Amino acid sequence: MEEVMRSESEVFSELEQICTSQGYIHAIAYFCFRDNTLGYSDEPSPDDLLEQYSTEKLIRSEISTLIGLMTKEEIDFTLPSPKALNDYIEKTEALLKEIHQCLMAPMMDSFKPENLKDKNFNPFTAGDALREPIFYGGESAYNFQYRDFSREKYKNDNDWFEQNKGYSVSEAINVIESIHQFQCEKLPIILQGMREKSPDEWTILPGFEFTIEEIKVFSDLDENLIKKVIDSFKLLETHDKSKFLSLSDFNISNAYPIIQSGDSYYLLQHYTLLEALYETPFFWFMEDTEYKNTGMENRGFFTEEFSAKRLESVFGKTRVYTNIDIFDKKGDKASEIDVLVVFADRAIVLQAKSKKLTIAARKGNDKCIKDDFKKGVQDAYDQGLSCSELLQDESYRLINQSGEDIKVSRVYKEIYILCVVSDHYPALSFQSRQFLKYKTTDIIQAPFIMDVFLLDVIAEFLESPLYFLSYINRRTLYSEKLHANQELAILSYHLKQNLWIEGEHSFVQLSDDISVDLDLAIMSRRENLSSNKTPDGILTKNKDKLLGKVIASIEHQENPVAVQLGFMILFMSGDTIDQISDGIDYLQKKAKSDGKHHDLTVSFKEGSTGLTIHLNNQSDEISGKRLQSHCETRKYTEKAESWLGLCLNPTTLEIKLATLLEYDWKRCAKMDEHVKSLPKPQRKINPKTIVKGRKIGRNEKCPCGSGKKYKKCCL
């Protein structure tokens, strides 16, 4: 007999009963230690971080749910017996799995025969099906981002903090970090001490306990300051906990995560306290009728200013413009751009928003989900699209905050629209795939939806215009093909492997654990660890190779040809770069030996483009004509959309000349006659695969000798 699935409310009610059981806080402490604590010897390694992605671990939102349910009644700190504690743990994990199945049920139930016949069927557009990715999508920010961004986010609100809370934002961060460091040092001591105790006395809860006096001695901070900060984020008996009736309801313990018992305090998840520091003050401002509007203005200002600063770190201040108004011929305001970047023949139009996902939306209300998305993302994109279109029309004026005209190029090869939100927006990329309505043109690319946390990490590692633009170009190119729960996984894959999807693949899913190398590198940079600060991959592998040196020489050059050359090289695989570099080395030796002109031509299947490289000591005039003619000929024979040519000094291998041909291919009788005797390129290079000889059919036996069909083996 088939087992009937219980309702979510039934399971949630049973979970609440166990969470309010005698001594259950010791079970939560166990989960926090097991699933939130990273253990390592000298420095963390990728393997250490990989353990954090185990599906056997609870995610932080699940643990927060347990804490929220526990605090609905007075907490009993009695230490349960080992058997009772083990029963709590096993029962909790079983109930959480059952709840997950309940959240998955609406989507699974939608896979009915009649729905599957509909080619427009999408199970994720219904609100109840979106609750699962919203709850289980994980965090978008690193804990240190919440810490560091809070200082920037509230710098204009410091007077309010000092007058109403008795401390500055920086002082609050100092206290919170001191609590964290104290717990980090205390937990191993508690763990070590358990070895000397009977199993009946085992508990890790004291590792999460502290007093004001202990923090004072540990940090040398003022006792009153410590108390004021703790009181600001302390869960009170007066806080309404009765409305926490489902996973999607507001959990007050997330906003006030510190628990008090007598003179002792407990902080079970340090991440939650940093997140509260970043988000809870907004609600304080909303309760202050006199300061409410100022707090709202500062919040919006932070998103724009932060985005501009991160883009300035990549492109430089002179190429980044903020708060640009667009006026038509009559002098009427047509639109405005929050942040504009113009580099060579590329532009970035960034629109910033500060919209949060409402409780009603988290509960699966279709109308509220779509309404929140429209206000937080769709409206920003629509404005970005309008601005991108007007940006190409020179009859519209661009005016800065000082009322001055902005003189920038108005002719672009590509325009990228970035929509940036300031807070954690659950399942942002997932919702964008389901709901965002957008269009593309030959110039305006697909939009890139992100939060400030992702923008920060992209700018941290792709810190030159060329690397940054190349990634944005690649990410938007694959906007419909590439899927991941977290954008960080996609960025991490790019840094390691160079983001590339074969043309025949229509869907690629990346798992979260791909981001471990990126996690470790950003931790090392922001937390001053000695671990590898740059993932091994595109930023490290080709540094000493010829094309790597070419990239280094042009990555900041504001020149369309340099950008296109950089895009082409960054589009190549390591094998391709090796082959071209080896080819140039060979030609350089020949040129040094005979003093003659030598050249190399490769064509790329994907992207319908190619590269011709000349090595000679001829004058620029002769070299230029020769290079131009060769590129025109090769572009024609390959029927390519574009072709790039370089002329190198055979002694130093420095770039003497560069040319870029971009125009539609048309048959020409004169060119047909001219290219009759031209030898074909010996190979075509796909950026990821070198193809030699005849093409192997998908259904032929694989040449590796396995006996399998090629499509089932090496393909």
XYZ file of N, CA, C and O in Angstrom, residues 505-628:
496
model
N 25.393 21.494 -27.035
C 24.804 21.371 -25.700
C 23.793 22.492 -25.466
O 24.109 23.667 -25.616
N 22.586 22.113 -25.089
C 21.532 23.109 -24.869
C 21.323 23.410 -23.393
O 20.656 24.382 -23.038
N 21.892 22.588 -22.504
C 21.677 22.777 -21.067
C 22.882 22.243 -20.302
O 23.308 21.110 -20.526
N 23.446 23.067 -19.443
C 24.572 22.652 -18.598
C 24.268 23.057 -17.166
O 23.951 24.221 -16.892
N 24.339 22.109 -16.236
C 24.087 22.370 -14.822
C 25.385 22.202 -14.045
O 26.051 21.169 -14.164
N 25.754 23.213 -13.278
C 26.960 23.154 -12.458
C 26.570 22.998 -10.992
O 25.677 23.686 -10.503
N 27.249 22.117 -10.285
C 26.948 21.889 -8.870
C 27.641 22.933 -7.995
O 28.643 23.532 -8.397
N 27.123 23.126 -6.809
C 27.626 24.168 -5.907
C 29.077 23.943 -5.508
O 29.832 24.908 -5.307
N 29.486 22.658 -5.365
C 30.826 22.397 -4.837
C 31.944 22.803 -5.789
O 33.118 22.801 -5.422
N 31.602 23.181 -7.014
C 32.617 23.674 -7.951
C 33.266 24.957 -7.423
O 34.389 25.289 -7.785
N 32.568 25.649 -6.537
C 33.066 26.949 -6.067
C 34.105 26.851 -4.952
O 34.551 27.884 -4.443
N 34.537 25.631 -4.575
C 35.457 25.520 -3.431
C 36.767 26.274 -3.660
O 37.307 26.890 -2.732
N 37.299 26.232 -4.875
C 38.562 26.928 -5.139
C 38.399 28.440 -5.025
O 39.274 29.140 -4.518
N 37.265 28.921 -5.505
C 36.962 30.345 -5.372
C 36.739 30.709 -3.911
O 37.225 31.745 -3.434
N 36.008 29.859 -3.182
C 35.773 30.089 -1.753
C 37.089 30.256 -1.003
O 37.262 31.184 -0.205
N 38.013 29.336 -1.265
C 39.294 29.353 -0.563
C 40.102 30.593 -0.922
O 40.709 31.231 -0.058
N 40.084 30.963 -2.203
C 40.868 32.117 -2.647
C 40.339 33.420 -2.056
O 41.118 34.264 -1.595
N 39.024 33.599 -2.041
C 38.459 34.853 -1.509
C 38.619 34.891 0.006
O 38.871 35.952 0.594
N 38.529 33.729 0.667
C 38.790 33.677 2.112
C 40.223 34.095 2.408
O 40.490 34.855 3.346
N 41.147 33.600 1.605
C 42.561 33.923 1.813
C 42.811 35.417 1.653
O 43.588 36.011 2.397
N 42.132 36.023 0.692
C 42.322 37.460 0.441
C 41.679 38.318 1.529
O 42.281 39.278 2.003
N 40.466 37.972 1.910
C 39.717 38.831 2.832
C 40.000 38.529 4.298
O 39.796 39.385 5.151
N 40.436 37.312 4.584
C 40.699 36.931 5.976
C 42.194 36.779 6.251
O 42.589 36.252 7.291
N 43.024 37.202 5.297
C 44.484 37.211 5.457
C 45.056 35.832 5.784
O 45.894 35.682 6.675
N 44.606 34.826 5.038
C 45.172 33.495 5.174
C 46.316 33.350 4.178
O 46.439 34.123 3.228
N 47.146 32.353 4.382
C 48.289 32.163 3.486
C 47.995 31.153 2.383
O 48.885 30.780 1.630
N 46.739 30.695 2.276
C 46.370 29.749 1.226
C 46.420 30.439 -0.136
O 46.575 31.664 -0.230
N 46.254 29.630 -1.183
C 46.302 30.140 -2.552
C 45.278 31.253 -2.759
O 44.078 31.039 -2.580
N 45.734 32.431 -3.129
C 44.848 33.585 -3.266
C 44.266 33.746 -4.666
O 43.437 34.628 -4.902
N 44.703 32.910 -5.592
C 44.159 32.925 -6.950
C 43.995 31.483 -7.415
O 44.965 30.724 -7.417
N 42.778 31.089 -7.796
C 42.582 29.707 -8.254
C 43.460 29.405 -9.468
O 43.622 30.247 -10.358
N 44.040 28.206 -9.488
C 44.825 27.801 -10.653
C 43.905 27.697 -11.858
O 42.895 27.002 -11.820
N 44.236 28.424 -12.910
C 43.372 28.415 -14.087
C 43.743 29.531 -15.039
O 44.932 29.788 -15.272
N 42.754 30.231 -15.550
C 42.983 31.221 -16.605
C 43.864 32.381 -16.155
O 44.509 33.027 -16.980
N 43.896 32.664 -14.848
C 44.694 33.790 -14.359
C 46.140 33.400 -14.075
O 46.973 34.269 -13.834
N 46.430 32.106 -14.104
C 47.774 31.657 -13.715
C 48.490 30.816 -14.768
O 49.712 30.904 -14.899
N 47.755 30.024 -15.538
C 48.388 28.993 -16.371
C 49.178 29.542 -17.547
O 50.162 28.948 -17.962
N 48.727 30.634 -18.133
C 49.347 31.103 -19.383
C 50.241 32.326 -19.209
O 50.627 32.958 -20.189
N 50.566 32.661 -17.963
C 51.351 33.872 -17.707
C 52.677 33.888 -18.455
O 53.102 34.922 -18.971
N 53.352 32.767 -18.506
C 54.691 32.722 -19.092
C 54.691 32.326 -20.569
O 55.752 32.240 -21.179
N 53.507 32.086 -21.121
C 53.420 31.746 -22.530
C 53.259 33.025 -23.347
O 52.826 34.055 -22.848
N 53.583 32.928 -24.624
C 53.575 34.111 -25.485
C 52.221 34.811 -25.474
O 52.133 36.021 -25.256
N 51.149 34.042 -25.699
C 49.832 34.674 -25.750
C 49.418 35.197 -24.374
O 48.659 36.158 -24.277
N 49.912 34.568 -23.323
C 49.667 35.088 -21.984
C 50.316 36.447 -21.794
O 49.756 37.355 -21.177
N 51.522 36.590 -22.341
C 52.218 37.878 -22.262
C 51.522 38.934 -23.116
O 51.502 40.117 -22.768
N 50.940 38.488 -24.248
C 50.170 39.413 -25.078
C 48.979 39.943 -24.293
O 48.685 41.146 -24.285
N 48.287 39.033 -23.608
C 47.140 39.435 -22.781
C 47.580 40.453 -21.731
O 46.930 41.481 -21.514
N 48.692 40.174 -21.064
C 49.189 41.084 -20.022
C 49.482 42.467 -20.580
O 49.301 43.482 -19.902
N 49.926 42.518 -21.840
C 50.296 43.807 -22.431
C 49.094 44.612 -22.911
O 49.191 45.823 -23.088
N 47.948 43.950 -23.122
C 46.796 44.667 -23.695
C 45.575 44.703 -22.788
O 44.586 45.344 -23.135
N 45.624 44.043 -21.624
C 44.395 43.893 -20.843
C 43.832 45.208 -20.318
O 42.661 45.276 -19.939
N 44.638 46.275 -20.314
C 44.140 47.585 -19.890
C 44.044 48.564 -21.060
O 43.689 49.725 -20.849
N 44.346 48.117 -22.279
C 44.343 49.016 -23.427
C 42.920 49.298 -23.899
O 42.171 48.373 -24.214
N 42.588 50.570 -23.959
C 41.246 50.965 -24.395
C 41.247 51.123 -25.917
O 41.230 52.218 -26.462
N 41.269 49.976 -26.570
C 41.372 49.940 -28.022
C 40.523 48.777 -28.525
O 40.689 47.640 -28.075
N 39.590 49.015 -29.455
C 38.713 47.936 -29.928
C 39.454 46.719 -30.453
O 39.038 45.584 -30.214
N 40.543 46.947 -31.160
C 41.310 45.819 -31.692
C 41.943 45.018 -30.551
O 41.938 43.784 -30.554
N 42.465 45.732 -29.548
C 43.071 45.052 -28.399
C 42.035 44.234 -27.641
O 42.298 43.102 -27.217
N 40.843 44.803 -27.478
C 39.769 44.085 -26.776
C 39.376 42.831 -27.553
O 39.230 41.744 -26.983
N 39.229 42.978 -28.869
C 38.842 41.826 -29.690
C 39.926 40.752 -29.681
O 39.635 39.554 -29.612
N 41.169 41.172 -29.735
C 42.281 40.223 -29.653
C 42.249 39.502 -28.310
O 42.415 38.278 -28.236
N 42.047 40.270 -27.255
C 41.979 39.666 -25.930
C 40.841 38.678 -25.808
O 41.004 37.578 -25.259
N 39.663 39.049 -26.334
C 38.519 38.137 -26.311
C 38.871 36.832 -27.029
O 38.536 35.744 -26.561
N 39.545 36.958 -28.174
C 39.883 35.773 -28.962
C 40.836 34.857 -28.194
O 40.629 33.640 -28.131
N 41.856 35.447 -27.588
C 42.829 34.625 -26.851
C 42.178 33.987 -25.624
O 42.375 32.800 -25.338
N 41.382 34.768 -24.905
C 40.729 34.240 -23.708
C 39.677 33.194 -24.046
O 39.245 32.440 -23.176
N 39.257 33.179 -25.300
C 38.280 32.191 -25.745
C 38.936 30.845 -26.019
O 38.273 29.833 -26.159
N 40.265 30.843 -26.117
C 40.990 29.620 -26.472
C 41.193 28.712 -25.265
O 41.261 29.168 -24.126
N 41.353 27.432 -25.547
C 41.723 26.483 -24.502
C 43.227 26.544 -24.281
O 43.969 27.116 -25.086
N 43.685 25.923 -23.211
C 45.120 25.874 -22.939
C 45.886 25.164 -24.043
O 46.989 25.572 -24.417
N 45.293 24.088 -24.606
C 45.955 23.355 -25.687
C 46.147 24.242 -26.909
O 47.191 24.208 -27.572
N 45.109 25.028 -27.221
C 45.189 25.913 -28.379
C 46.274 26.961 -28.178
O 47.068 27.246 -29.078
N 46.310 27.542 -26.987
C 47.327 28.548 -26.674
C 48.726 27.939 -26.781
O 49.646 28.559 -27.323
N 48.866 26.706 -26.297
C 50.161 26.024 -26.392
C 50.574 25.847 -27.852
O 51.733 26.098 -28.219
N 49.640 25.418 -28.692
C 49.972 25.147 -30.090
C 50.356 26.426 -30.827
O 51.313 26.441 -31.598
N 49.593 27.500 -30.603
C 49.913 28.752 -31.279
C 51.241 29.308 -30.765
O 52.082 29.785 -31.546
N 51.443 29.247 -29.452
C 52.700 29.732 -28.877
C 53.887 28.943 -29.428
O 54.922 29.523 -29.777
N 53.733 27.623 -29.520
C 54.810 26.793 -30.080
C 55.057 27.148 -31.542
O 56.213 27.185 -32.005
N 53.968 27.403 -32.290
C 54.100 27.761 -33.694
C 54.853 29.061 -33.876
O 55.722 29.188 -34.762
N 54.549 30.049 -33.031
C 55.238 31.338 -33.116
C 56.702 31.193 -32.731
O 57.592 31.797 -33.350
N 56.973 30.377 -31.705
C 58.373 30.137 -31.316
C 59.160 29.544 -32.486
O 60.312 29.927 -32.747
N 58.523 28.606 -33.203
C 59.181 27.966 -34.348
C 59.455 28.988 -35.449
O 60.556 29.036 -36.029
N 58.438 29.841 -35.732
C 58.608 30.858 -36.779
C 59.650 31.898 -36.378
O 60.379 32.422 -37.223
N 59.707 32.204 -35.083
C 60.703 33.172 -34.617
C 62.121 32.659 -34.877
O 62.997 33.410 -35.320
N 62.339 31.375 -34.621
C 63.660 30.786 -34.870
C 64.004 30.852 -36.358
O 65.140 31.159 -36.745
N 63.011 30.574 -37.226
C 63.244 30.631 -38.668
C 63.543 32.058 -39.117
O 64.428 32.295 -39.943
N 62.764 33.027 -38.560
C 62.962 34.425 -38.939
C 64.342 34.916 -38.519
O 65.006 35.661 -39.251
N 64.788 34.506 -37.335
C 66.125 34.892 -36.876
C 67.208 34.257 -37.740
O 68.277 34.834 -37.975
N 66.896 33.046 -38.254
C 67.879 32.319 -39.044
C 68.006 32.862 -40.457
O 69.112 33.061 -40.964
N 66.861 33.134 -41.128
C 66.929 33.544 -42.535
C 66.561 35.000 -42.769
O 66.708 35.515 -43.878
N 66.056 35.694 -41.724
C 65.715 37.107 -41.859
C 64.524 37.369 -42.750
O 64.261 38.527 -43.123
N 63.752 36.325 -43.095
C 62.618 36.484 -44.001
C 61.302 36.626 -43.233
O 61.238 36.426 -42.032
N 60.274 36.955 -44.028
C 58.915 37.040 -43.486
C 58.372 35.631 -43.243
O 58.556 34.730 -44.063
N 57.684 35.441 -42.113
C 57.017 34.168 -41.817
C 55.657 34.463 -41.201
O 55.467 35.491 -40.536
N 54.710 33.549 -41.425
C 53.367 33.806 -40.895
C 52.677 32.523 -40.458
O 53.082 31.412 -40.823
N 51.641 32.711 -39.698
C 50.850 31.614 -39.134
C 49.391 32.026 -39.191
O 49.038 33.149 -38.804
N 48.522 31.152 -39.669
C 47.088 31.440 -39.736
C 46.306 30.289 -39.118
O 46.574 29.115 -39.411
N 45.367 30.626 -38.261
C 44.454 29.633 -37.675
C 43.039 30.158 -37.809
O 42.801 31.366 -37.720
N 42.114 29.253 -38.031
C 40.696 29.648 -38.082
C 39.952 28.928 -36.976
O 40.260 27.776 -36.650
N 38.975 29.612 -36.400
C 38.206 29.061 -35.287
C 36.803 28.710 -35.765
O 36.097 29.567 -36.302
N 36.435 27.487 -35.557
C 35.105 27.061 -36.003
C 34.017 27.845 -35.278
O 33.123 28.395 -35.895
N 34.104 27.854 -33.951
C 33.113 28.587 -33.180
C 33.410 30.079 -33.247
O 34.540 30.506 -33.055
N 32.411 30.851 -33.519
C 32.590 32.296 -33.569
C 32.899 32.792 -34.964
O 32.934 33.985 -35.224
N 33.126 31.868 -35.931
C 33.386 32.225 -37.326
C 34.411 33.340 -37.429
O 34.137 34.424 -37.930
N 35.589 33.064 -36.926
C 36.643 34.072 -36.939
C 37.996 33.391 -37.103
O 38.080 32.162 -37.169
N 39.044 34.170 -37.188
C 40.367 33.592 -37.327
C 41.449 34.584 -36.977
O 41.181 35.766 -36.714
N 42.671 34.094 -36.970
C 43.814 34.900 -36.556
C 44.979 34.646 -37.504
O 45.335 33.503 -37.786
N 45.554 35.723 -38.021
C 46.756 35.643 -38.842
C 47.872 36.410 -38.148
O 47.682 37.564 -37.740
N 49.023 35.764 -38.006
C 50.154 36.380 -37.322
C 51.347 36.451 -38.288
O 51.729 35.443 -38.881
N 51.905 37.644 -38.448
C 53.095 37.857 -39.283
C 54.300 38.162 -38.406
O 54.165 38.860 -37.385
N 55.440 37.658 -38.796
C 56.711 38.022 -38.173
C 57.633 38.552 -39.259
O 57.964 37.825 -40.214
N 58.019 39.822 -39.178
C 58.954 40.374 -40.160
C 59.578 41.661 -39.642
O 59.099 42.250 -38.660
N 60.641 42.087 -40.316
C 61.339 43.330 -39.968
C 61.053 44.439 -40.975
O 61.788 45.422 -41.050
N 60.001 44.286 -41.758
C 59.665 45.269 -42.777
C 59.099 46.540 -42.142
O 58.709 46.554 -40.975
N 59.029 47.594 -42.950
C 58.490 48.864 -42.454
C 57.015 48.687 -42.125
O 56.348 47.770 -42.620
N 56.496 49.601 -41.301
C 55.084 49.530 -40.924
C 54.181 49.638 -42.150
O 53.124 48.994 -42.213
N 54.582 50.457 -43.132
C 53.748 50.636 -44.325
C 53.635 49.328 -45.103
O 52.537 48.894 -45.462
N 54.767 48.691 -45.353
C 54.760 47.429 -46.096
C 54.088 46.328 -45.269
O 53.262 45.557 -45.774
N 54.438 46.271 -43.987
C 53.856 45.242 -43.109
C 52.345 45.399 -43.016
O 51.596 44.411 -43.028
N 51.885 46.649 -42.920
C 50.457 46.905 -42.788
C 49.681 46.453 -44.008
O 48.630 45.805 -43.887
N 50.188 46.796 -45.210
C 49.503 46.397 -46.442
C 49.484 44.874 -46.582
O 48.487 44.274 -46.981
N 50.617 44.259 -46.263
C 50.727 42.803 -46.385
C 49.769 42.097 -45.420
O 49.097 41.121 -45.786
N 49.710 42.593 -44.195
C 48.837 42.000 -43.182
C 47.367 42.185 -43.569
O 46.563 41.248 -43.456
N 47.013 43.390 -44.011
C 45.637 43.681 -44.399
C 45.189 42.756 -45.524
O 44.108 42.163 -45.480
